[in-house]
Tab-separated table of C-alpha atoms and ligand atoms in Angstrom:
chain	number	residue	atom	x	y	z
A	1	UNK	CA	6.790	-29.657	87.520
A	2	UNK	CA	4.323	-27.048	88.203
A	3	UNK	CA	1.602	-24.819	87.159
A	4	UNK	CA	2.082	-22.418	84.395
A	5	UNK	CA	1.446	-18.813	83.880
A	6	UNK	CA	-1.728	-18.220	81.957
A	7	UNK	CA	-0.958	-14.759	80.710
A	8	UNK	CA	2.049	-15.719	78.685
A	9	UNK	CA	1.905	-14.555	75.111
A	10	UNK	CA	2.812	-17.442	72.820
A	11	UNK	CA	5.569	-15.562	71.232
A	12	UNK	CA	9.302	-15.881	71.423
A	13	UNK	CA	11.521	-12.950	70.886
A	14	UNK	CA	14.477	-13.695	68.710
A	15	UNK	CA	16.159	-10.891	70.469
A	16	UNK	CA	19.552	-11.479	71.834
A	17	UNK	CA	19.401	-9.759	75.151
A	18	UNK	CA	22.546	-7.879	74.576
A	19	UNK	CA	21.836	-6.939	71.033
A	20	UNK	CA	20.757	-3.415	70.997
A	21	UNK	CA	18.354	-3.393	68.136
A	22	UNK	CA	15.474	-5.559	69.237
A	23	UNK	CA	15.123	-4.157	72.663
A	24	UNK	CA	15.687	-0.698	71.426
A	25	UNK	CA	12.443	-0.850	69.522
A	26	UNK	CA	10.574	-1.729	72.659
A	27	UNK	CA	12.379	0.800	74.736
A	28	UNK	CA	11.497	3.487	72.308
A	29	UNK	CA	7.939	3.096	73.494
A	30	UNK	CA	9.038	3.871	76.986
A	31	UNK	CA	11.010	6.827	75.804
A	32	UNK	CA	8.046	8.197	73.948
A	33	UNK	CA	6.063	8.587	77.103
A	34	UNK	CA	8.635	10.760	78.757
A	35	UNK	CA	7.481	14.198	79.598
A	36	UNK	CA	8.817	16.697	77.215
A	37	UNK	CA	10.256	19.772	78.690
A	38	UNK	CA	13.461	21.536	78.371
A	39	UNK	CA	16.588	19.666	78.817
A	40	UNK	CA	20.040	20.728	79.480
A	41	UNK	CA	22.715	18.829	77.779
A	42	UNK	CA	26.129	19.678	76.693
A	43	UNK	CA	27.755	18.445	73.630
A	44	UNK	CA	31.327	17.744	73.289
A	45	UNK	CA	32.883	17.305	70.080
A	46	UNK	CA	35.758	15.436	70.199
A	47	UNK	CA	38.929	15.446	69.128
A	48	UNK	CA	39.350	14.010	66.093
A	49	UNK	CA	41.529	14.918	63.297
A	50	UNK	CA	40.203	18.060	61.883
A	51	UNK	CA	40.899	17.417	58.315
A	52	UNK	CA	39.837	20.183	56.086
A	53	UNK	CA	39.253	18.745	52.684
A	54	UNK	CA	35.896	20.452	52.756
A	55	UNK	CA	37.617	23.770	53.100
A	56	UNK	CA	40.001	22.995	50.336
A	57	UNK	CA	37.142	22.062	48.151
A	58	UNK	CA	35.493	25.372	48.803
A	59	UNK	CA	38.618	27.156	47.829
A	60	UNK	CA	38.904	25.189	44.651
A	61	UNK	CA	35.329	26.000	43.954
A	62	UNK	CA	35.984	29.672	44.489
A	63	UNK	CA	38.913	29.541	42.148
A	64	UNK	CA	36.851	27.835	39.538
A	65	UNK	CA	34.096	30.404	39.936
A	66	UNK	CA	36.630	33.136	39.565
A	67	UNK	CA	37.883	31.675	36.336
A	68	UNK	CA	34.376	31.429	35.064
A	69	UNK	CA	33.638	34.954	36.140
A	70	UNK	CA	36.611	36.227	34.200
A	71	UNK	CA	35.444	34.496	31.129
A	72	UNK	CA	31.841	35.401	31.714
A	73	UNK	CA	31.294	37.860	28.886
A	74	UNK	CA	32.138	35.225	26.357
A	75	UNK	CA	28.993	33.708	25.037
A	76	UNK	CA	30.574	31.099	22.884
A	77	UNK	CA	32.111	28.244	24.759
A	78	UNK	CA	34.827	28.139	22.139
A	79	UNK	CA	35.691	31.740	22.794
A	80	UNK	CA	36.389	30.827	26.412
A	81	UNK	CA	38.788	28.164	25.460
A	82	UNK	CA	40.527	30.426	22.948
A	83	UNK	CA	40.965	33.062	25.603
A	84	UNK	CA	42.468	30.758	28.095
A	85	UNK	CA	44.719	29.289	25.482
A	86	UNK	CA	46.043	32.727	24.629
A	87	UNK	CA	46.634	33.561	28.244
A	88	UNK	CA	48.561	30.449	28.708
A	89	UNK	CA	50.713	31.100	25.740
A	90	UNK	CA	51.608	34.553	26.939
A	91	UNK	CA	52.645	33.120	30.228
A	92	UNK	CA	54.690	30.512	28.546
A	93	UNK	CA	56.460	33.098	26.451
A	94	UNK	CA	57.250	35.195	29.448
A	95	UNK	CA	59.240	32.389	30.877
A	96	UNK	CA	62.863	32.070	29.927
A	97	UNK	CA	62.566	30.342	26.595
A	98	UNK	CA	64.604	27.186	26.451
A	99	UNK	CA	65.334	25.190	23.346
A	100	UNK	CA	62.287	25.441	21.090
A	101	UNK	CA	59.891	22.643	21.819
A	102	UNK	CA	58.305	21.001	18.853
A	103	UNK	CA	54.857	20.752	20.323
A	104	UNK	CA	54.304	22.602	23.516
A	105	UNK	CA	51.890	20.969	25.908
A	106	UNK	CA	49.204	23.356	27.082
A	107	UNK	CA	47.765	22.967	30.537
A	108	UNK	CA	44.456	21.278	30.971
A	109	UNK	CA	41.603	23.163	32.521
A	110	UNK	CA	39.168	22.288	35.257
A	111	UNK	CA	35.553	23.412	35.187
A	112	UNK	CA	32.730	22.891	37.601
A	113	UNK	CA	29.026	23.372	37.160
A	114	UNK	CA	26.164	22.988	39.583
A	115	UNK	CA	22.978	21.459	38.252
A	116	UNK	CA	20.044	23.829	38.417
A	117	UNK	CA	16.470	23.632	37.268
A	118	UNK	CA	16.071	22.757	33.605
A	119	UNK	CA	19.616	21.537	33.178
A	120	UNK	CA	20.370	18.518	31.095
A	121	UNK	CA	23.720	17.001	30.420
A	122	UNK	CA	23.692	18.897	27.109
A	123	UNK	CA	23.162	22.284	28.714
A	124	UNK	CA	25.871	21.530	31.247
A	125	UNK	CA	28.296	20.512	28.510
A	126	UNK	CA	27.577	23.778	26.770
A	127	UNK	CA	28.186	25.716	29.938
A	128	UNK	CA	31.728	24.440	30.119
A	129	UNK	CA	32.373	24.943	26.427
A	130	UNK	CA	31.819	21.457	25.120
A	131	UNK	CA	29.670	20.973	22.042
A	132	UNK	CA	26.238	19.660	22.995
A	133	UNK	CA	26.686	16.938	20.425
A	134	UNK	CA	29.571	15.455	22.338
A	135	UNK	CA	27.137	14.364	25.045
A	136	UNK	CA	25.982	11.589	22.777
A	137	UNK	CA	29.523	10.335	22.160
A	138	UNK	CA	30.249	10.339	25.833
A	139	UNK	CA	27.065	8.519	26.813
A	140	UNK	CA	27.426	5.973	24.048
A	141	UNK	CA	30.936	5.021	25.052
A	142	UNK	CA	29.974	3.058	28.154
A	143	UNK	CA	26.668	1.453	29.095
A	144	UNK	CA	26.866	2.811	32.606
A	145	UNK	CA	27.659	6.326	31.471
A	146	UNK	CA	23.916	6.981	31.486
A	147	UNK	CA	24.198	7.420	35.209
A	148	UNK	CA	25.509	10.866	34.402
A	149	UNK	CA	22.211	11.843	32.837
A	150	UNK	CA	20.331	11.242	36.095
A	151	UNK	CA	20.948	14.736	37.337
A	152	UNK	CA	19.873	16.091	40.665
A	153	UNK	CA	19.337	19.690	41.564
A	154	UNK	CA	22.470	20.968	43.300
A	155	UNK	CA	24.665	18.164	42.003
A	156	UNK	CA	28.142	19.263	41.004
A	157	UNK	CA	29.790	18.113	37.813
A	158	UNK	CA	33.521	18.509	37.438
A	159	UNK	CA	35.061	18.575	34.007
A	160	UNK	CA	38.685	18.183	33.040
A	161	UNK	CA	39.339	19.548	29.608
A	162	UNK	CA	42.411	19.090	27.465
A	163	UNK	CA	44.060	22.181	26.016
A	164	UNK	CA	42.321	21.542	22.723
A	165	UNK	CA	38.944	21.498	24.410
A	166	UNK	CA	38.396	17.747	24.630
A	167	UNK	CA	36.722	16.240	27.658
A	168	UNK	CA	39.294	14.089	29.406
A	169	UNK	CA	37.448	13.438	32.633
A	170	UNK	CA	33.998	13.973	34.035
A	171	UNK	CA	33.424	13.467	37.729
A	172	UNK	CA	30.484	13.903	40.076
A	173	UNK	CA	29.884	13.170	43.717
A	174	UNK	CA	26.512	11.492	44.266
A	175	UNK	CA	26.571	11.508	48.041
A	176	UNK	CA	29.030	11.398	50.893
A	177	UNK	CA	30.143	7.933	49.949
A	178	UNK	CA	29.707	7.611	46.210
A	179	UNK	CA	30.935	9.339	43.135
A	180	UNK	CA	30.949	8.512	39.434
A	181	UNK	CA	33.462	9.354	36.764
A	182	UNK	CA	34.174	9.001	33.075
A	183	UNK	CA	37.753	8.997	31.896
A	184	UNK	CA	38.892	9.329	28.313
A	185	UNK	CA	40.804	6.430	26.864
A	186	UNK	CA	41.950	5.484	23.357
A	187	UNK	CA	38.537	4.357	22.206
A	188	UNK	CA	36.125	6.470	24.184
A	189	UNK	CA	35.373	6.819	27.855
A	190	UNK	CA	35.590	4.470	30.785
A	191	UNK	CA	32.946	4.676	33.454
A	192	UNK	CA	33.797	4.270	37.115
A	193	UNK	CA	31.719	4.281	40.235
A	194	UNK	CA	33.784	4.978	43.287
A	195	UNK	CA	32.544	4.097	46.732
A	196	UNK	CA	34.513	5.700	49.485
A	197	UNK	CA	35.314	3.517	52.425
A	198	UNK	CA	34.605	5.555	55.522
A	199	UNK	CA	37.280	5.737	58.127
A	200	UNK	CA	36.130	4.850	61.603
A	201	UNK	CA	36.964	7.018	64.550
A	202	UNK	CA	35.526	7.284	68.013
A	203	UNK	CA	33.459	10.181	69.232
A	204	UNK	CA	32.483	11.239	72.726
A	205	UNK	CA	29.308	12.739	74.011
A	206	UNK	CA	28.273	13.862	77.474
A	207	UNK	CA	24.795	14.801	78.539
A	208	UNK	CA	22.917	15.829	81.649
A	209	UNK	CA	19.261	14.973	81.910
A	210	UNK	CA	16.824	17.591	82.928
A	211	UNK	CA	13.690	15.614	82.420
A	212	UNK	CA	13.780	13.323	79.430
A	213	UNK	CA	16.498	11.078	78.182
A	214	UNK	CA	15.546	11.384	74.548
A	215	UNK	CA	15.670	15.164	74.595
A	216	UNK	CA	18.860	15.485	76.538
A	217	UNK	CA	20.512	12.901	74.327
A	218	UNK	CA	19.436	14.760	71.223
A	219	UNK	CA	20.724	17.993	72.738
A	220	UNK	CA	24.025	16.326	73.508
A	221	UNK	CA	24.316	15.241	69.917
A	222	UNK	CA	23.534	11.574	70.358
A	223	UNK	CA	21.448	10.172	67.519
A	224	UNK	CA	18.124	8.542	68.205
A	225	UNK	CA	19.467	5.123	67.381
A	226	UNK	CA	22.476	5.526	69.671
A	227	UNK	CA	20.151	6.723	72.420
A	228	UNK	CA	18.139	3.547	71.964
A	229	UNK	CA	21.347	1.550	72.060
A	230	UNK	CA	22.398	3.242	75.275
A	231	UNK	CA	19.017	2.565	76.860
A	232	UNK	CA	19.355	-1.033	75.827
A	233	UNK	CA	22.893	-1.370	77.163
A	234	UNK	CA	21.770	-0.109	80.563
A	235	UNK	CA	18.306	-1.663	80.345
A	236	UNK	CA	19.224	-4.283	82.917
A	237	UNK	CA	19.987	-1.745	85.579
A	238	UNK	CA	18.009	1.323	84.844
A	239	UNK	CA	14.305	1.556	84.397
A	240	UNK	CA	14.283	4.246	81.757
A	241	UNK	CA	10.541	4.673	82.032
A	242	UNK	CA	10.424	5.342	85.752
A	243	UNK	CA	13.829	5.842	87.281
A	244	UNK	CA	15.230	8.738	85.246
A	245	UNK	CA	15.783	11.841	87.344
A	246	UNK	CA	16.903	15.372	86.747
A	247	UNK	CA	20.664	15.499	87.050
A	248	UNK	CA	21.254	12.003	85.747
A	249	UNK	CA	24.262	11.995	83.464
A	250	UNK	CA	25.702	9.948	80.695
A	251	UNK	CA	28.978	9.658	78.802
A	252	UNK	CA	29.172	7.711	75.588
A	253	UNK	CA	32.067	6.834	73.315
A	254	UNK	CA	30.822	5.485	70.036
A	255	UNK	CA	32.117	4.680	66.597
A	256	UNK	CA	31.691	7.336	63.997
A	257	UNK	CA	32.131	6.762	60.279
A	258	UNK	CA	33.880	9.571	58.527
A	259	UNK	CA	34.505	10.433	54.915
A	260	UNK	CA	36.608	13.470	54.116
A	261	UNK	CA	36.255	14.785	57.626
A	262	UNK	CA	32.486	14.536	57.557
A	263	UNK	CA	30.518	12.175	59.778
A	264	UNK	CA	28.401	9.954	57.562
A	265	UNK	CA	27.197	7.360	60.033
A	266	UNK	CA	27.679	5.716	63.380
A	267	UNK	CA	28.719	2.304	64.599
A	268	UNK	CA	28.207	0.700	67.971
A	269	UNK	CA	28.662	2.216	71.405
A	270	UNK	CA	32.183	1.351	72.564
A	271	UNK	CA	31.789	2.369	76.145
A	272	UNK	CA	29.284	4.254	78.214
A	273	UNK	CA	28.552	5.463	81.696
A	274	UNK	CA	25.180	6.262	83.089
A	275	UNK	CA	24.665	7.891	86.443
A	276	UNK	CA	21.148	7.324	87.676
A	277	UNK	CA	20.170	8.950	90.975
A	278	UNK	CA	23.789	9.127	92.041
A	279	UNK	CA	24.677	5.579	91.121
A	280	UNK	CA	27.020	5.088	88.201
A	281	UNK	CA	26.842	2.156	85.820
A	282	UNK	CA	29.507	1.375	83.263
A	283	UNK	CA	29.482	-0.617	80.079
A	284	UNK	CA	32.236	-1.620	77.679
A	285	UNK	CA	31.749	-3.391	74.412
A	286	UNK	CA	34.111	-6.289	74.035
A	287	UNK	CA	34.540	-8.674	71.154
A	288	UNK	CA	36.001	-11.934	72.353
A	289	UNK	CA	38.429	-14.120	70.460
A	290	UNK	CA	35.517	-16.036	68.961
A	291	UNK	CA	34.233	-12.777	67.517
A	292	UNK	CA	31.168	-12.356	69.726
A	293	UNK	CA	30.503	-8.867	71.037
A	294	UNK	CA	28.832	-8.092	74.322
A	295	UNK	CA	28.769	-5.338	76.890
A	296	UNK	CA	30.506	-5.786	80.191
A	297	UNK	CA	31.115	-3.612	83.178
A	298	UNK	CA	34.395	-1.758	83.093
A	299	UNK	CA	36.069	-4.145	85.518
A	300	UNK	CA	35.014	-7.150	83.503
A	301	UNK	CA	34.749	-9.172	86.684
A	302	UNK	CA	31.222	-9.901	85.952
A	303	UNK	CA	28.720	-8.219	83.870
A	304	UNK	CA	26.562	-6.443	86.386
A	305	UNK	CA	23.699	-6.777	84.000
A	306	UNK	CA	24.205	-10.465	83.713
A	307	UNK	CA	21.738	-12.774	85.226
A	308	UNK	CA	22.915	-15.673	87.226
A	309	UNK	CA	22.373	-18.559	84.892
A	310	UNK	CA	21.123	-20.871	87.567
A	311	UNK	CA	19.351	-19.471	90.631
A	312	UNK	CA	19.921	-22.653	92.640
A	313	UNK	CA	23.315	-24.171	93.228
A	314	UNK	CA	23.740	-27.934	93.062
A	315	UNK	CA	20.315	-28.473	91.555
A	316	UNK	CA	19.231	-30.883	88.877
A	317	UNK	CA	17.142	-29.668	85.985
A	318	UNK	CA	14.019	-31.767	86.238
A	319	UNK	CA	12.000	-30.115	83.516
A	320	UNK	CA	13.063	-27.859	80.708
A	321	UNK	CA	11.323	-25.030	78.978
A	322	UNK	CA	8.914	-26.246	76.329
A	323	UNK	CA	5.945	-25.065	74.391
A	324	UNK	CA	4.046	-28.295	74.970
A	325	UNK	CA	4.397	-31.032	77.570
A	326	UNK	CA	2.037	-33.149	79.580
A	327	UNK	CA	1.391	-31.468	82.877
A	328	UNK	CA	2.047	-34.009	85.661
A	329	UNK	CA	-0.893	-32.931	87.776
A	330	UNK	CA	-3.370	-31.469	85.329
A	331	UNK	CA	-2.583	-34.331	82.922
A	332	UNK	CA	-3.009	-32.036	79.951
A	333	UNK	CA	-0.620	-30.846	77.264
A	334	UNK	CA	0.513	-27.439	78.359
A	335	UNK	CA	3.474	-25.280	77.698
A	336	UNK	CA	6.118	-25.214	80.400
A	337	UNK	CA	7.323	-21.677	80.327
A	338	UNK	CA	10.113	-22.068	82.765
A	339	UNK	CA	12.776	-24.412	84.005
A	340	UNK	CA	12.411	-26.687	87.007
A	341	UNK	CA	15.321	-27.251	89.328
A	342	UNK	CA	14.949	-30.179	91.674
A	343	UNK	CA	16.826	-29.842	94.942
A	344	UNK	CA	16.326	-30.782	98.574
A	345	UNK	CA	13.825	-28.843	100.601
A	346	UNK	CA	15.386	-25.759	102.140
A	347	UNK	CA	18.063	-25.262	99.461
A	348	UNK	CA	18.651	-21.507	99.030
A	349	UNK	CA	17.303	-19.758	95.929
A	350	UNK	CA	19.209	-16.720	94.681
A	351	UNK	CA	18.004	-13.612	92.878
A	352	UNK	CA	19.137	-13.879	89.255
A	353	UNK	CA	19.908	-10.186	89.117
A	354	UNK	CA	19.489	-6.928	91.001
A	355	UNK	CA	15.838	-6.068	91.065
A	356	UNK	CA	12.689	-4.818	92.657
A	357	UNK	CA	10.471	-7.300	94.420
A	358	UNK	CA	7.147	-7.152	92.617
A	359	UNK	CA	5.790	-9.978	94.694
A	360	UNK	CA	6.877	-12.053	97.635
A	361	UNK	CA	3.769	-14.010	98.546
A	362	UNK	CA	1.321	-16.657	97.423
A	363	UNK	CA	0.352	-16.829	93.779
A	364	UNK	CA	-2.167	-19.600	93.002
A	365	UNK	CA	-0.610	-22.811	91.724
A	366	UNK	CA	2.858	-21.300	91.994
A	367	UNK	CA	2.546	-21.419	95.756
A	368	UNK	CA	4.997	-19.165	97.570
A	369	UNK	CA	6.374	-17.018	94.801
A	370	UNK	CA	8.862	-14.242	94.294
A	371	UNK	CA	8.674	-12.071	91.180
A	372	UNK	CA	11.569	-9.696	90.533
A	373	UNK	CA	11.748	-6.862	88.077
A	374	UNK	CA	15.179	-6.050	86.616
A	375	UNK	CA	15.215	-2.682	84.896
A	376	UNK	CA	12.179	-2.198	82.738
A	377	UNK	CA	12.816	-5.109	80.438
A	378	UNK	CA	13.251	-8.234	82.480
A	379	UNK	CA	11.351	-10.094	85.147
A	380	UNK	CA	12.126	-13.371	86.843
A	381	UNK	CA	9.755	-15.598	88.777
A	382	UNK	CA	10.537	-18.193	91.445
A	383	UNK	CA	7.776	-20.608	92.407
A	384	UNK	CA	6.903	-23.352	94.920
A	385	UNK	CA	9.163	-21.897	97.595
A	386	UNK	CA	9.070	-23.277	101.075
A	387	UNK	CA	9.434	-19.790	102.451
A	388	UNK	CA	10.970	-16.399	101.830
A	389	UNK	CA	14.339	-15.217	103.017
A	390	UNK	CA	14.411	-12.626	105.736
A	391	UNK	CA	13.889	-9.102	104.458
A	392	UNK	CA	12.471	-10.114	101.086
A	393	UNK	CA	9.182	-8.247	100.827
A	394	UNK	CA	6.923	-7.011	98.100
A	395	UNK	CA	8.101	-3.518	97.161
A	396	UNK	CA	11.649	-4.070	98.401
A	397	UNK	CA	14.821	-4.554	96.419
A	398	UNK	CA	17.302	-7.389	96.196
A	399	UNK	CA	20.852	-7.723	94.948
A	400	UNK	CA	22.053	-10.231	92.438
A	401	UNK	CA	22.898	-13.488	94.175
A	402	UNK	CA	21.027	-12.561	97.333
A	403	UNK	CA	19.102	-15.468	98.823
A	404	UNK	CA	15.396	-14.743	98.378
A	405	UNK	CA	13.861	-17.992	99.577
A	406	UNK	CA	14.163	-21.755	99.859
A	407	UNK	CA	13.221	-24.762	97.789
A	408	UNK	CA	9.841	-26.211	98.696
A	409	UNK	CA	6.818	-27.739	97.060
A	410	UNK	CA	4.032	-25.268	97.730
A	411	UNK	CA	1.225	-24.787	95.211
A	412	UNK	CA	0.605	-27.265	92.401
A	413	UNK	CA	3.769	-29.285	92.742
A	414	UNK	CA	4.712	-32.941	92.981
A	415	UNK	CA	7.962	-32.575	94.901
A	416	UNK	CA	10.534	-30.074	96.116
A	417	UNK	CA	11.768	-27.947	93.242
A	418	UNK	CA	12.072	-24.425	91.985
A	419	UNK	CA	10.012	-23.364	89.024
A	420	UNK	CA	11.945	-20.542	87.417
A	421	UNK	CA	10.636	-18.219	84.690
A	422	UNK	CA	12.373	-15.504	82.778
A	423	UNK	CA	10.531	-12.817	80.855
A	424	UNK	CA	11.726	-10.213	78.411
A	425	UNK	CA	9.218	-7.446	77.971
A	426	UNK	CA	6.502	-9.704	79.258
A	427	UNK	CA	7.378	-12.584	76.960
A	428	UNK	CA	8.630	-15.852	78.411
A	429	UNK	CA	11.987	-16.973	77.132
A	430	UNK	CA	14.009	-20.046	77.901
A	431	UNK	CA	16.550	-19.107	80.565
A	432	UNK	CA	18.724	-21.951	79.343
A	433	UNK	CA	18.393	-21.000	75.690
A	434	UNK	CA	20.732	-18.959	73.600
A	435	UNK	CA	17.953	-16.442	73.154
A	436	UNK	CA	18.823	-15.127	76.549
A	437	UNK	CA	22.386	-14.027	76.775
A	438	UNK	CA	23.380	-14.684	80.292
A	439	UNK	CA	26.486	-12.666	79.749
A	440	UNK	CA	28.953	-14.711	81.626
A	441	UNK	CA	31.850	-12.687	82.978
A	442	UNK	CA	34.975	-12.189	80.938
A	443	UNK	CA	36.881	-15.433	80.987
A	444	UNK	CA	40.213	-15.564	82.753
A	445	UNK	CA	41.918	-16.195	79.434
A	446	UNK	CA	40.579	-12.949	78.020
A	447	UNK	CA	40.697	-10.746	81.073
A	448	UNK	CA	43.991	-9.050	80.281
A	449	UNK	CA	42.915	-8.382	76.715
A	450	UNK	CA	39.600	-7.008	77.950
A	451	UNK	CA	41.206	-4.658	80.466
A	452	UNK	CA	43.640	-3.419	77.836
A	453	UNK	CA	40.600	-2.188	75.931
A	454	UNK	CA	38.296	-1.095	78.715
A	455	UNK	CA	40.762	0.895	80.819
A	456	UNK	CA	41.726	3.384	78.100
A	457	UNK	CA	38.035	3.871	77.269
A	458	UNK	CA	37.178	4.656	80.875
A	459	UNK	CA	40.184	6.960	81.168
A	460	UNK	CA	39.154	8.765	78.026
A	461	UNK	CA	35.646	9.358	79.333
A	462	UNK	CA	37.117	10.847	82.513
A	463	UNK	CA	39.434	13.045	80.527
A	464	UNK	CA	36.894	14.202	77.955
A	465	UNK	CA	34.388	14.994	80.652
A	466	UNK	CA	36.905	16.961	82.675
A	467	UNK	CA	37.966	18.909	79.602
A	468	UNK	CA	34.393	19.665	78.793
A	469	UNK	CA	33.445	20.779	82.266
A	470	UNK	CA	36.520	22.988	82.410
A	471	UNK	CA	35.666	24.669	79.149
A	472	UNK	CA	32.042	25.127	80.241
A	473	UNK	CA	33.198	27.043	83.325
A	474	UNK	CA	35.322	29.427	81.338
B	501	ZN	ZN1	7.873	-25.782	86.377
């Protein structure tokens, strides 16, 4: 029971503390104000299977171009086909002739055209030697075939032609993930839209900050959204607006979505390390058996970023967080933007997380109050204290779990209790609610499974970094 903060915005964030997205948006503000100057960052590309379908494709393309070049003088598309047919026959004759075949099968041919200005499906058909009139037959054969007439500059169309010049297959890649095709059947053509399922691999990036996180991350090859995610993952520990220093470093392993050897998107950060002013923080993403994902420190003992769920041991919750309750002293309906813990006078109160002491002193109806700032996102407030613990002073720092003061009933209070508030970006949230992920440590039952995932990730970051530094020295 207590007084309430008057400056609380009446808004609740739906943000899950550990979910990157919501906080990322807010952090981006902080990142925007960073000074922009040059940044040194080194990119590592990792590993990863260097498939070369792209290369193969280029070669195929070259071959196709070459074929076209050979046939270039021919103006009639039919002439081209005749030529190639003749060539083929000569080749066939040169081979040791076996028993005469009744109807010799001629090889099919593959043609490719790139859409340029003014092209229509008809002009493209003509380019590969198909009669312009056949476009209509093709489009009419399947309702969805029209998708082939939505041509984009630079789009490639691949034609498979039968030896007698019939279109057997038309194929075009729309983007990295999608392609469309038409395949000849007995009656006409069958349309197909193929969506490639990207394979997921992990990628590593290492960066050194010269002055701004956003620039060094970009230089290192980390996308803006992953940079936001990283800032959010470490947002409990690092004040990205004020604490970033030249020489700070980060390592990130993240999911990368790949199609045909080309990165087409990214997934979540799997593990990360951030060294801020010589102090290194680690984070590992872990999905528990219930399917919930959160970030933990590498040792999984406890999530360093976690807040202690209850800042007073052996206390009874005497008043919960609510948007409207009758204030016991003011006798008015007012929101109670915190949780009250009733406990005997003198019971120790612990800091919910590592933080800076914004205030250790009197604050109106709150009486003796401690306000802690945790990173640049979170603040906690402890009211009605009897007194402050030794060494807890405005401007100082405290560790998670450190005793900061003792239960009392100073200020507007009816009995000994702690009034505890939790804010995310200046907005009060219910410390008992699911909106605030208190990130309990990895449970004993899942510890082995967690370590089996986190240890290889940490080892890989060590190894990748060492490899990179070694190659930089060369
Ligand atoms: Zn209260």
